């Protein structure tokens, strides 16, 4: 049951269990915690790895409290203004809730009480929530309204959003054409220190971990022949292989064509000859191997599985059209023998038994660690070798740039655990998403450090050269733009300098550009200038720099898209109402006393 409005409302001076008071409205710790859990659950649907601690550090608790205070302000104001809600309105709201209806669609009182009990509510509390929600909605609607925006406003916004512009663009590449010379030691030193973050090694952690997987223990699983045979007998039905047939068919929507093919077969032609002839006249030829009756339409399966090997059917009609079938081979029904499936059955049963034994091993491992054993010692007890990783960064690479953990399926979870565990400490035993278990110890932490220049000299040189070419390209673009400002044609100047010129059309200001030579910087510049006096716009692109000149403005006419313009009017009206509502809620905070219980809030945060 989803309550409307603020929720439980208590009158009086508040209590030690409240996290905030808004006038006479109490926000209880239970209400705050329930709302926090609901919001946390919603966020984890998008970010499943986000922990409660991380969410709190990002301000989720503050966000939830602000939201509850906003709702309580509306409730307090409604009470102050004596906004009343008739019992019939509450009743109608409840009757509209489908969760309370019986199979015949009528309100079911016993179901109503049952659902409320399952959610820890009484009818009195739930009905007060409904009443508070209706009262708040009435107040908000009276202030914010629900009207569409004036058409003049939405039309102006439509014209702004949908105006299109076209441009001619010269591409100034940052390539080898520029003579940038060779950087001297001073240039290298300067670039190295100015771009230090690019040459800084990340934090590395040295870890030791134990990983329990089915493969770890599968070789220890012993299965007797009697166990294998018993499982084989239990799965007997799965080893029954039905009759299968290899067939060819010719398919066409034209009944006359298929009947002509049957006549050709009757005249002594082979199925291959008939198929070739009919395919040349628009029919479709198909070969199907190892099919069961269920693989064919019912009308065809009954016919095909009554044919003798090497014989063809009469014309058969199915929802797919008209068919001619020929059975080339019949593979009779059979049962796979124990010998046929023994190895596969052994592997499957051994793996299942290994999975089952993992939990037992994990408890043994925890007991050993709780008794003071090291990871290495505990690993020996359960028959798993501890693995030492000398260096591991947040991306899973070692100091040499290779994958530190290889291709193990739990690598991501191991990395996150390693970087949330203190140095010298063992992590908790983690059951991974793959249903494996691992535990690790952080043996050392190497903080981020600037790599020695001699180790990254080649990268520094390449970076300096790339930046030098980019600077040359920028200067060339600026010279080209200056000449256009001086009255020369962009196309003529670009041709003289051997720059490629392209045309782009119908750019929109709010749509991310995808055309070659166009960047957000170019789009913003083109839309920022008056069409009557266009100026060249310079922007950085992947290839280097672009110089663009506006060539056409295509106005947007809302009268040509009335339906869209009407939707925009409703959208703008809704947004305007939301803005008014937000301002109204803010104004209420100065009219009603709001106090928070910092001790109760801190107790909540400490318990996380």
Coordinates of C-alpha atoms in Angstrom, one line a residue:
X1 CA 0.0 0.0 0.0
X2 CA 1.4 3.4 -1.0
X3 CA 0.2 6.1 1.4
X4 CA -0.5 9.5 0.0
X5 CA 0.9 12.7 1.5
X6 CA 3.1 13.0 4.6
X7 CA 2.0 9.8 6.3
X8 CA 1.7 9.3 10.1
X9 CA 0.7 12.6 11.7
X10 CA 1.2 13.1 15.5
X11 CA 0.1 16.2 17.4
X12 CA 1.9 17.5 20.4
X13 CA 5.4 18.5 21.3
X14 CA 7.3 15.7 19.6
X15 CA 9.3 13.0 21.2
X16 CA 12.8 11.6 21.5
X17 CA 12.1 9.3 18.6
X18 CA 11.3 12.1 16.2
X19 CA 14.0 13.3 13.7
X20 CA 12.2 16.6 13.0
X21 CA 9.2 18.7 14.0
X22 CA 7.4 21.0 11.5
X23 CA 5.0 23.1 13.6
X24 CA 2.9 20.4 15.2
X25 CA 3.8 17.7 12.7
X26 CA 6.2 15.1 13.9
X27 CA 8.5 13.2 11.5
X28 CA 9.3 10.0 13.4
X29 CA 12.5 8.1 13.2
X30 CA 10.5 5.1 12.0
X31 CA 9.0 7.1 9.1
X32 CA 12.4 8.6 8.2
X33 CA 14.1 5.2 8.2
X34 CA 11.3 3.6 6.1
X35 CA 11.6 6.4 3.6
X36 CA 15.4 6.1 3.5
X37 CA 15.2 2.4 2.9
X38 CA 12.6 3.0 0.1
X39 CA 14.9 5.6 -1.6
X40 CA 17.9 3.4 -1.1
X41 CA 16.2 0.4 -2.8
X42 CA 15.2 2.6 -5.7
X43 CA 18.7 3.9 -6.2
X44 CA 20.2 0.4 -6.0
X45 CA 18.0 -0.8 -8.9
X46 CA 20.2 1.5 -11.0
X47 CA 23.5 1.2 -9.0
X48 CA 23.4 -2.2 -7.3
X49 CA 27.0 -1.8 -5.9
X50 CA 26.3 1.4 -4.1
X51 CA 26.6 0.8 -0.3
X52 CA 24.5 2.5 2.4
X53 CA 27.6 4.3 3.6
X54 CA 28.4 5.7 0.2
X55 CA 24.8 6.9 -0.3
X56 CA 24.9 8.7 3.1
X57 CA 28.2 10.3 2.2
X58 CA 26.6 11.5 -1.0
X59 CA 23.8 13.2 0.9
X60 CA 21.0 10.7 0.6
X61 CA 19.9 11.1 4.3
X62 CA 19.8 14.9 3.9
X63 CA 17.8 14.6 0.7
X64 CA 15.2 12.3 2.4
X65 CA 14.9 14.6 5.4
X66 CA 14.4 17.6 3.2
X67 CA 11.7 15.8 1.2
X68 CA 9.8 14.8 4.4
X69 CA 10.1 18.3 5.8
X70 CA 8.7 19.7 2.5
X71 CA 5.7 17.3 2.8
X72 CA 5.2 18.2 6.5
X73 CA 5.2 21.9 5.7
X74 CA 2.3 21.4 3.3
X75 CA 0.5 19.3 5.9
X76 CA 1.0 22.0 8.5
X77 CA -0.1 24.8 6.3
X78 CA -3.2 22.8 5.3
X79 CA -4.1 22.3 8.9
X80 CA -3.5 26.0 9.7
X81 CA -5.8 27.0 6.8
X82 CA -8.3 24.4 8.0
X83 CA -8.5 22.7 4.7
X84 CA -10.9 19.9 5.3
X85 CA -11.5 16.7 3.5
X86 CA -14.9 15.0 3.6
X87 CA -15.1 11.3 4.5
X88 CA -16.7 10.6 1.2
X89 CA -13.5 11.8 -0.6
X90 CA -11.4 9.5 1.5
X91 CA -13.8 6.6 0.8
X92 CA -13.7 7.2 -3.0
X93 CA -9.9 7.3 -3.0
X94 CA -9.7 4.0 -1.2
X95 CA -12.4 2.4 -3.4
X96 CA -10.3 3.3 -6.5
X97 CA -7.3 1.2 -5.2
X98 CA -7.3 -2.0 -7.2
X99 CA -5.2 -3.8 -4.6
X100 CA -8.3 -3.9 -2.3
X101 CA -10.7 -5.3 -4.9
X102 CA -11.9 -8.9 -5.1
X103 CA -11.9 -11.1 -8.3
X104 CA -15.2 -9.6 -9.3
X105 CA -13.8 -6.1 -9.2
X106 CA -15.7 -5.0 -6.0
X107 CA -14.1 -3.6 -2.8
X108 CA -13.3 -6.4 -0.4
X109 CA -13.2 -5.3 3.2
X110 CA -11.4 -8.4 4.5
X111 CA -8.8 -8.0 1.7
X112 CA -8.4 -4.3 2.6
X113 CA -7.6 -5.2 6.3
X114 CA -5.3 -8.0 5.3
X115 CA -3.2 -5.9 3.0
X116 CA -2.9 -3.2 5.6
X117 CA -1.8 -5.7 8.2
X118 CA 0.8 -7.0 5.9
X119 CA 2.2 -3.5 5.6
X120 CA 2.1 -2.7 9.3
X121 CA -0.9 -0.4 9.0
X122 CA -4.3 -0.1 10.6
X123 CA -7.3 1.3 8.7
X124 CA -7.3 4.4 10.9
X125 CA -3.6 5.2 10.1
X126 CA -4.0 4.5 6.4
X127 CA -7.2 6.5 6.1
X128 CA -5.5 9.4 7.9
X129 CA -2.7 9.2 5.3
X130 CA -5.2 9.3 2.5
X131 CA -6.9 12.3 4.1
X132 CA -3.6 14.1 4.6
X133 CA -2.6 13.4 0.9
X134 CA -5.9 14.8 -0.5
X135 CA -5.7 17.8 1.8
X136 CA -2.1 18.5 0.6
X137 CA -3.1 18.0 -3.1
X138 CA -5.9 20.5 -2.7
X139 CA -3.6 23.1 -1.3
X140 CA -0.9 22.6 -3.9
X141 CA -3.3 22.7 -6.8
X142 CA -4.9 25.9 -5.5
X143 CA -1.5 27.6 -5.5
X144 CA 0.3 26.1 -8.5
X145 CA -2.7 25.3 -10.7
X146 CA -2.8 22.7 -13.4
X147 CA -3.3 24.9 -16.5
X148 CA -1.4 24.6 -19.7
X149 CA 1.0 27.4 -20.5
X150 CA -0.3 30.2 -22.8
X151 CA 0.1 29.2 -26.4
X152 CA 2.2 32.3 -27.1
X153 CA 4.8 31.1 -24.5
X154 CA 4.9 27.5 -25.8
X155 CA 5.1 28.7 -29.4
X156 CA 8.0 30.9 -28.6
X157 CA 9.8 28.0 -26.9
X158 CA 8.9 25.8 -29.9
X159 CA 10.5 28.3 -32.3
X160 CA 13.6 28.5 -30.1
X161 CA 14.1 24.7 -29.7
X162 CA 13.4 23.8 -33.3
X163 CA 15.0 26.5 -35.3
X164 CA 17.6 24.9 -37.6
X165 CA 20.8 26.4 -39.0
X166 CA 23.1 25.3 -41.7
X167 CA 26.8 26.2 -42.2
X168 CA 29.9 25.8 -44.4
X169 CA 32.8 24.4 -42.4
X170 CA 36.5 24.3 -43.2
X171 CA 38.5 21.5 -41.5
X172 CA 41.9 22.6 -40.2
X173 CA 43.7 19.3 -39.3
X174 CA 46.3 18.9 -36.6
X175 CA 48.6 16.7 -38.7
X176 CA 52.2 16.3 -39.8
X177 CA 52.0 19.3 -42.1
X178 CA 53.2 21.6 -39.3
X179 CA 56.9 21.9 -38.6
X180 CA 56.9 21.8 -34.8
X181 CA 60.6 21.0 -34.4
X182 CA 62.0 18.8 -31.6
X183 CA 61.4 19.6 -28.0
X184 CA 64.4 20.4 -25.9
X185 CA 64.9 19.3 -22.3
X186 CA 63.3 22.5 -21.0
X187 CA 60.2 21.9 -23.1
X188 CA 60.0 18.3 -21.9
X189 CA 60.4 19.3 -18.3
X190 CA 57.8 22.0 -18.6
X191 CA 55.2 19.7 -20.3
X192 CA 55.9 16.9 -17.8
X193 CA 55.2 19.1 -14.7
X194 CA 52.2 21.0 -16.3
X195 CA 50.6 17.6 -17.1
X196 CA 51.7 15.8 -14.0
X197 CA 48.3 14.1 -13.5
X198 CA 48.7 12.3 -16.9
X199 CA 52.0 10.8 -15.8
X200 CA 51.0 9.9 -12.2
X201 CA 50.7 6.3 -11.3
X202 CA 47.5 5.4 -9.5
X203 CA 47.3 4.0 -6.0
X204 CA 48.3 0.3 -6.0
X205 CA 47.4 -2.3 -3.4
X206 CA 49.2 -5.5 -2.6
X207 CA 46.8 -8.2 -1.7
X208 CA 46.6 -11.8 -0.8
X209 CA 43.3 -13.6 -1.4
X210 CA 41.6 -17.0 -1.2
X211 CA 39.0 -17.9 -3.8
X212 CA 36.6 -20.8 -3.3
X213 CA 35.0 -22.0 -6.6
X214 CA 33.4 -25.3 -7.7
X215 CA 36.5 -25.9 -9.8
X216 CA 38.5 -25.6 -6.6
X217 CA 37.0 -28.7 -5.1
X218 CA 35.5 -30.6 -8.0
X219 CA 38.5 -33.0 -8.3
X220 CA 37.8 -34.1 -4.8
X221 CA 34.3 -35.1 -5.5
X222 CA 33.9 -38.9 -5.7
X223 CA 30.9 -40.5 -7.4
X224 CA 30.3 -44.2 -7.5
X225 CA 28.9 -46.1 -10.5
X226 CA 25.8 -46.9 -8.5
X227 CA 25.2 -43.1 -7.9
X228 CA 25.7 -42.3 -11.6
X229 CA 23.3 -45.2 -12.7
X230 CA 20.7 -44.1 -10.1
X231 CA 20.7 -40.6 -11.5
X232 CA 20.6 -41.9 -15.0
X233 CA 17.5 -43.9 -14.2
X234 CA 15.9 -40.9 -12.5
X235 CA 16.4 -38.9 -15.6
X236 CA 15.3 -41.7 -18.0
X237 CA 12.7 -39.5 -19.7
X238 CA 15.4 -36.9 -20.6
X239 CA 17.4 -39.5 -22.5
X240 CA 14.5 -40.6 -24.7
X241 CA 15.3 -39.2 -28.2
X242 CA 12.2 -39.0 -30.4
X243 CA 12.1 -40.0 -34.1
X244 CA 13.8 -37.3 -36.2
X245 CA 13.6 -36.8 -40.0
X246 CA 15.7 -35.1 -42.6
X247 CA 13.4 -33.5 -45.1
X248 CA 13.3 -31.1 -48.1
X249 CA 10.4 -28.9 -49.0
X250 CA 9.2 -26.4 -51.6
X251 CA 7.0 -23.6 -50.3
X252 CA 4.9 -21.1 -52.2
X253 CA 1.7 -19.1 -51.6
X254 CA 0.5 -20.2 -55.1
X255 CA -1.5 -23.5 -54.7
X256 CA -1.5 -24.0 -58.5
X257 CA 2.3 -23.9 -58.6
X258 CA 2.7 -26.5 -55.8
X259 CA 0.1 -28.8 -57.5
X260 CA 2.0 -28.5 -60.8
X261 CA 5.1 -29.6 -58.9
X262 CA 3.3 -32.7 -57.6
X263 CA 2.3 -33.5 -61.2
X264 CA 5.9 -33.2 -62.2
X265 CA 6.9 -35.7 -59.5
X266 CA 4.1 -38.0 -60.7
X267 CA 5.6 -37.6 -64.2
X268 CA 8.9 -39.1 -63.1
X269 CA 11.0 -36.0 -62.3
X270 CA 13.1 -36.0 -59.2
X271 CA 12.5 -33.8 -56.2
X272 CA 15.7 -31.9 -57.1
X273 CA 14.4 -31.1 -60.6
X274 CA 11.0 -30.1 -59.3
X275 CA 12.6 -27.9 -56.6
X276 CA 14.9 -26.2 -59.1
X277 CA 12.0 -25.5 -61.6
X278 CA 9.6 -24.1 -58.9
X279 CA 12.3 -22.0 -57.3
X280 CA 12.9 -20.4 -60.6
X281 CA 9.3 -19.4 -60.7
X282 CA 9.2 -17.8 -57.2
X283 CA 8.9 -20.7 -54.8
X284 CA 11.2 -21.2 -51.8
X285 CA 13.3 -24.3 -51.4
X286 CA 14.4 -25.4 -47.9
X287 CA 16.4 -28.3 -46.4
X288 CA 15.6 -29.2 -42.8
X289 CA 17.7 -31.8 -40.8
X290 CA 16.9 -33.6 -37.7
X291 CA 13.5 -32.2 -37.1
X292 CA 10.8 -33.5 -34.7
X293 CA 7.0 -33.2 -35.3
X294 CA 6.9 -30.1 -33.1
X295 CA 9.2 -28.2 -35.4
X296 CA 6.6 -28.2 -38.2
X297 CA 3.1 -26.7 -38.3
X298 CA 0.6 -29.3 -37.1
X299 CA -0.9 -29.7 -40.6
X300 CA 2.5 -30.6 -42.0
X301 CA 3.9 -32.6 -39.1
X302 CA 1.0 -35.2 -39.3
X303 CA 1.8 -35.7 -43.0
X304 CA 5.6 -35.7 -43.0
X305 CA 5.9 -38.2 -40.1
X306 CA 3.6 -40.7 -42.0
X307 CA 5.8 -40.7 -45.2
X308 CA 8.2 -43.5 -46.0
X309 CA 11.8 -42.7 -46.5
X310 CA 12.5 -41.4 -50.0
X311 CA 8.9 -40.4 -50.7
X312 CA 7.2 -37.1 -51.3
X313 CA 3.9 -35.7 -50.0
X314 CA 0.9 -34.3 -51.8
X315 CA 0.4 -30.5 -51.6
X316 CA 0.0 -29.5 -47.9
X317 CA -1.6 -26.2 -46.8
X318 CA -0.4 -24.5 -43.6
X319 CA -0.6 -20.9 -42.4
X320 CA 2.7 -20.4 -44.2
X321 CA 1.4 -21.3 -47.6
X322 CA 1.5 -24.5 -49.8
X323 CA 4.2 -27.1 -49.4
X324 CA 5.7 -30.2 -51.0
X325 CA 7.7 -32.3 -48.7
X326 CA 10.1 -35.2 -49.3
X327 CA 11.6 -37.4 -46.5
X328 CA 15.3 -38.1 -47.2
X329 CA 16.2 -40.0 -44.1
X330 CA 14.5 -41.3 -41.0
X331 CA 16.4 -41.5 -37.7
X332 CA 14.2 -43.8 -35.5
X333 CA 13.4 -43.0 -31.9
X334 CA 16.0 -44.2 -29.4
X335 CA 17.2 -44.0 -25.8
X336 CA 20.7 -42.8 -25.1
X337 CA 22.5 -45.5 -23.2
X338 CA 24.3 -45.0 -19.9
X339 CA 27.6 -45.2 -21.7
X340 CA 26.5 -42.5 -24.1
X341 CA 25.9 -40.0 -21.3
X342 CA 28.1 -41.2 -18.4
X343 CA 30.9 -38.6 -18.8
X344 CA 28.5 -35.7 -19.2
X345 CA 26.5 -36.9 -16.2
X346 CA 29.5 -37.3 -14.1
X347 CA 30.7 -33.7 -14.8
X348 CA 27.3 -32.3 -14.1
X349 CA 26.8 -34.2 -10.8
X350 CA 30.3 -33.5 -9.7
X351 CA 29.9 -29.8 -10.3
X352 CA 26.5 -29.7 -8.4
X353 CA 28.2 -31.5 -5.5
X354 CA 31.1 -29.0 -5.6
X355 CA 28.7 -26.1 -5.4
X356 CA 26.9 -27.7 -2.5
X357 CA 30.2 -28.2 -0.7
X358 CA 31.3 -24.5 -1.1
X359 CA 29.1 -23.3 1.7
X360 CA 30.5 -26.0 4.1
X361 CA 34.1 -25.0 3.1
X362 CA 33.3 -21.4 3.7
X363 CA 32.1 -22.0 7.2
X364 CA 35.3 -24.1 7.9
X365 CA 37.3 -21.2 6.5
X366 CA 35.6 -18.7 8.7
X367 CA 36.1 -20.8 11.8
X368 CA 39.8 -21.1 11.1
X369 CA 40.2 -17.4 10.6
X370 CA 38.2 -16.7 13.8
X371 CA 40.6 -19.0 15.6
X372 CA 43.5 -16.8 14.6
X373 CA 44.8 -18.6 11.5
X374 CA 46.2 -16.5 8.7
X375 CA 44.7 -16.6 5.2
X376 CA 47.6 -18.9 4.1
X377 CA 47.0 -21.3 7.0
X378 CA 43.2 -21.3 6.6
X379 CA 43.7 -21.9 2.9
X380 CA 45.7 -25.0 3.6
X381 CA 43.0 -26.4 5.9
X382 CA 40.4 -26.2 3.1
X383 CA 42.8 -27.1 0.4
X384 CA 43.0 -23.8 -1.4
X385 CA 46.3 -21.9 -2.1
X386 CA 46.4 -18.2 -1.2
X387 CA 47.2 -16.0 -4.2
X388 CA 49.4 -13.0 -3.7
X389 CA 49.0 -10.0 -6.0
X390 CA 52.0 -7.6 -5.7
X391 CA 50.2 -4.6 -7.3
X392 CA 46.5 -3.9 -8.2
X393 CA 45.0 -0.6 -9.2
X394 CA 41.3 0.4 -9.2
X395 CA 41.0 -0.8 -12.8
X396 CA 42.4 -4.2 -12.0
X397 CA 45.8 -3.6 -13.6
X398 CA 49.2 -4.2 -12.1
X399 CA 52.1 -1.8 -12.2
X400 CA 53.1 -3.1 -15.6
X401 CA 49.7 -2.3 -17.1
X402 CA 48.6 -6.0 -17.4
X403 CA 45.5 -7.5 -15.8
X404 CA 46.4 -8.4 -12.2
X405 CA 43.6 -10.9 -11.7
X406 CA 43.3 -12.4 -15.1
X407 CA 39.9 -13.4 -16.3
X408 CA 38.4 -14.6 -13.1
X409 CA 34.7 -13.9 -13.0
X410 CA 34.9 -12.3 -9.5
X411 CA 37.6 -9.8 -10.4
X412 CA 35.4 -6.7 -10.1
X413 CA 34.1 -7.6 -6.7
X414 CA 37.7 -8.4 -5.5
X415 CA 38.9 -5.0 -6.7
X416 CA 36.1 -3.2 -4.9
X417 CA 36.7 -5.2 -1.7
X418 CA 40.5 -4.6 -1.8
X419 CA 40.0 -0.8 -2.0
X420 CA 37.5 -0.7 0.9
X421 CA 39.7 -2.8 3.3
X422 CA 42.3 -1.2 5.5
X423 CA 46.0 -2.1 5.2
X424 CA 46.9 -5.2 7.2
X425 CA 43.3 -6.2 7.7
X426 CA 41.3 -9.2 6.4
X427 CA 38.1 -8.4 4.5
X428 CA 34.9 -10.1 5.4
X429 CA 34.2 -13.4 3.6
X430 CA 32.2 -12.4 0.5
X431 CA 29.8 -14.5 -1.4
X432 CA 30.1 -13.2 -5.0
X433 CA 27.4 -12.8 -7.6
X434 CA 28.7 -15.9 -9.3
X435 CA 28.0 -17.8 -6.0
X436 CA 31.8 -18.2 -5.3
X437 CA 33.4 -17.2 -2.0
X438 CA 36.5 -15.0 -1.5
X439 CA 38.3 -13.3 1.3
X440 CA 41.4 -11.1 1.0
X441 CA 44.0 -9.2 3.0
X442 CA 45.6 -5.9 2.1
X443 CA 49.3 -6.3 2.5
X444 CA 50.4 -2.9 1.4
X445 CA 49.4 0.4 -0.2
X446 CA 51.4 2.4 -2.6
X447 CA 50.0 5.9 -2.8
X448 CA 49.7 7.7 -6.2
X449 CA 53.1 9.0 -7.3
X450 CA 54.5 10.9 -10.3
X451 CA 56.3 8.5 -12.5
X452 CA 60.0 9.3 -13.1
X453 CA 60.5 11.4 -16.2
X454 CA 62.9 8.8 -17.6
X455 CA 60.2 6.2 -17.5
X456 CA 57.7 8.2 -19.4
X457 CA 60.0 10.3 -21.6
X458 CA 58.4 8.9 -24.8
X459 CA 54.9 9.6 -23.7
X460 CA 55.8 13.1 -22.6
X461 CA 57.5 13.8 -26.0
X462 CA 54.4 12.5 -27.8
X463 CA 52.1 14.7 -25.7
X464 CA 54.3 17.7 -26.3
X465 CA 54.2 17.1 -30.1
X466 CA 50.4 16.6 -30.1
X467 CA 49.9 19.8 -28.1
X468 CA 52.3 21.7 -30.5
X469 CA 50.4 20.5 -33.6
X470 CA 47.1 21.4 -31.9
X471 CA 48.4 24.9 -31.2
X472 CA 49.6 25.3 -34.8
X473 CA 46.2 24.1 -36.1
X474 CA 44.5 26.6 -33.8
X475 CA 46.6 29.5 -35.0
X476 CA 45.9 28.4 -38.6
X477 CA 42.2 28.4 -37.9
X478 CA 42.4 31.8 -36.3
X479 CA 44.3 33.2 -39.4
X480 CA 41.6 31.7 -41.7
X481 CA 38.8 33.2 -39.6
X482 CA 40.6 36.6 -39.7
X483 CA 40.7 36.6 -43.5
X484 CA 37.0 35.7 -43.6
X485 CA 36.3 38.6 -41.3
X486 CA 38.3 40.8 -43.6
X487 CA 35.8 40.0 -46.4
X488 CA 37.3 36.9 -48.1
X489 CA 35.1 33.9 -48.9
X490 CA 35.6 30.9 -46.5
X491 CA 35.5 28.5 -49.4
X492 CA 38.1 30.5 -51.4
X493 CA 40.5 30.8 -48.5
X494 CA 40.1 27.2 -47.5
X495 CA 40.8 26.1 -51.1
X496 CA 43.9 28.2 -51.3
X497 CA 45.2 26.6 -48.0
X498 CA 44.1 23.2 -49.2
X499 CA 41.6 22.7 -46.3
X500 CA 38.6 20.5 -46.9
X501 CA 35.3 22.3 -46.9
X502 CA 32.0 20.5 -46.0
X503 CA 28.4 21.6 -45.7
X504 CA 26.2 20.7 -42.7
X505 CA 22.5 21.4 -42.6
X506 CA 19.6 21.5 -40.1
X507 CA 21.6 21.7 -36.9
X508 CA 19.5 22.1 -33.8
X509 CA 20.7 24.0 -30.7
X510 CA 19.7 21.3 -28.1
X511 CA 20.6 18.2 -30.1
X512 CA 24.1 16.7 -29.7
X513 CA 25.9 17.2 -33.0
X514 CA 26.9 14.1 -35.0
X515 CA 28.0 15.7 -38.3
X516 CA 31.7 15.7 -39.1
X517 CA 33.3 19.0 -38.3
X518 CA 30.7 19.9 -35.8
X519 CA 31.2 20.2 -32.0
X520 CA 29.0 21.8 -29.2
X521 CA 31.3 24.8 -29.4
X522 CA 30.6 25.2 -33.1
X523 CA 26.8 24.8 -32.6
X524 CA 26.7 27.3 -29.7
X525 CA 28.7 29.8 -31.8
X526 CA 26.4 29.5 -34.8
X527 CA 23.2 30.0 -32.8
X528 CA 24.7 32.9 -30.8
X529 CA 25.1 35.2 -33.8
X530 CA 22.5 37.2 -35.7
X531 CA 21.7 35.8 -39.2
X532 CA 22.1 39.2 -40.8
X533 CA 25.8 39.5 -39.9
X534 CA 27.3 36.1 -39.5
X535 CA 30.9 35.8 -38.1
X536 CA 33.2 32.8 -38.5
X537 CA 33.1 30.4 -35.5
X538 CA 36.2 28.4 -34.4
X539 CA 35.8 25.2 -32.5
X540 CA 38.0 22.2 -31.6
X541 CA 37.1 18.9 -33.2
X542 CA 38.6 15.4 -33.3
X543 CA 40.6 16.2 -36.4
X544 CA 41.9 19.5 -35.3
X545 CA 39.9 22.7 -35.6
X546 CA 36.9 23.8 -37.6
X547 CA 36.0 27.2 -38.9
X548 CA 32.3 27.6 -39.6
X549 CA 30.2 30.3 -41.2
X550 CA 26.5 30.4 -41.0
X551 CA 24.8 30.0 -44.4
X552 CA 21.1 29.5 -43.6
X553 CA 18.5 29.8 -40.9
X554 CA 15.4 27.6 -41.1
X555 CA 12.7 29.0 -38.8
X556 CA 10.4 26.6 -36.9
X557 CA 6.7 27.0 -37.5
X558 CA 4.5 25.7 -34.6
X559 CA 1.4 25.9 -36.7
X560 CA 2.8 23.1 -38.9
X561 CA 2.9 20.8 -35.8
X562 CA -0.1 21.7 -33.8
X563 CA -0.2 18.4 -31.9
X564 CA 3.4 18.7 -30.8
X565 CA 3.0 22.4 -29.9
X566 CA -0.1 21.5 -27.8
X567 CA 2.0 18.8 -25.9
X568 CA 4.7 21.4 -25.4
X569 CA 2.1 23.8 -23.9
X570 CA 1.0 21.2 -21.4
X571 CA 4.7 20.3 -20.6
X572 CA 5.6 24.0 -20.0
X573 CA 2.5 24.4 -17.9
X574 CA 3.4 21.4 -15.8
X575 CA 7.0 22.7 -15.3
X576 CA 5.7 26.1 -14.4
X577 CA 3.4 24.5 -11.9
X578 CA 6.3 22.6 -10.4
X579 CA 8.4 25.7 -10.1
X580 CA 5.5 27.6 -8.4
X581 CA 5.0 24.6 -6.0
X582 CA 8.7 24.6 -5.1
X583 CA 8.7 28.3 -4.4
X584 CA 5.6 27.9 -2.3
X585 CA 7.1 25.1 -0.3
X586 CA 10.2 27.3 0.3
X587 CA 8.1 30.2 1.4
X588 CA 6.3 28.0 4.0
X589 CA 9.7 27.3 5.7
X590 CA 9.7 30.9 6.9
X591 CA 6.1 30.7 8.1
X592 CA 6.3 27.5 10.2
X593 CA 8.9 26.5 12.8
X594 CA 11.1 23.7 11.6
X595 CA 13.5 21.9 14.1
X596 CA 15.6 18.8 13.7
X597 CA 16.7 16.3 16.3
X598 CA 20.4 16.0 15.6
X599 CA 20.9 13.3 18.2
X600 CA 18.2 11.0 16.6
X601 CA 19.7 11.7 13.1
X602 CA 23.2 10.8 14.4
X603 CA 21.9 7.6 16.0
X604 CA 20.5 6.6 12.6
X605 CA 23.8 7.4 10.7
X606 CA 25.8 5.5 13.3
X607 CA 23.6 2.5 13.0
X608 CA 24.4 2.2 9.3

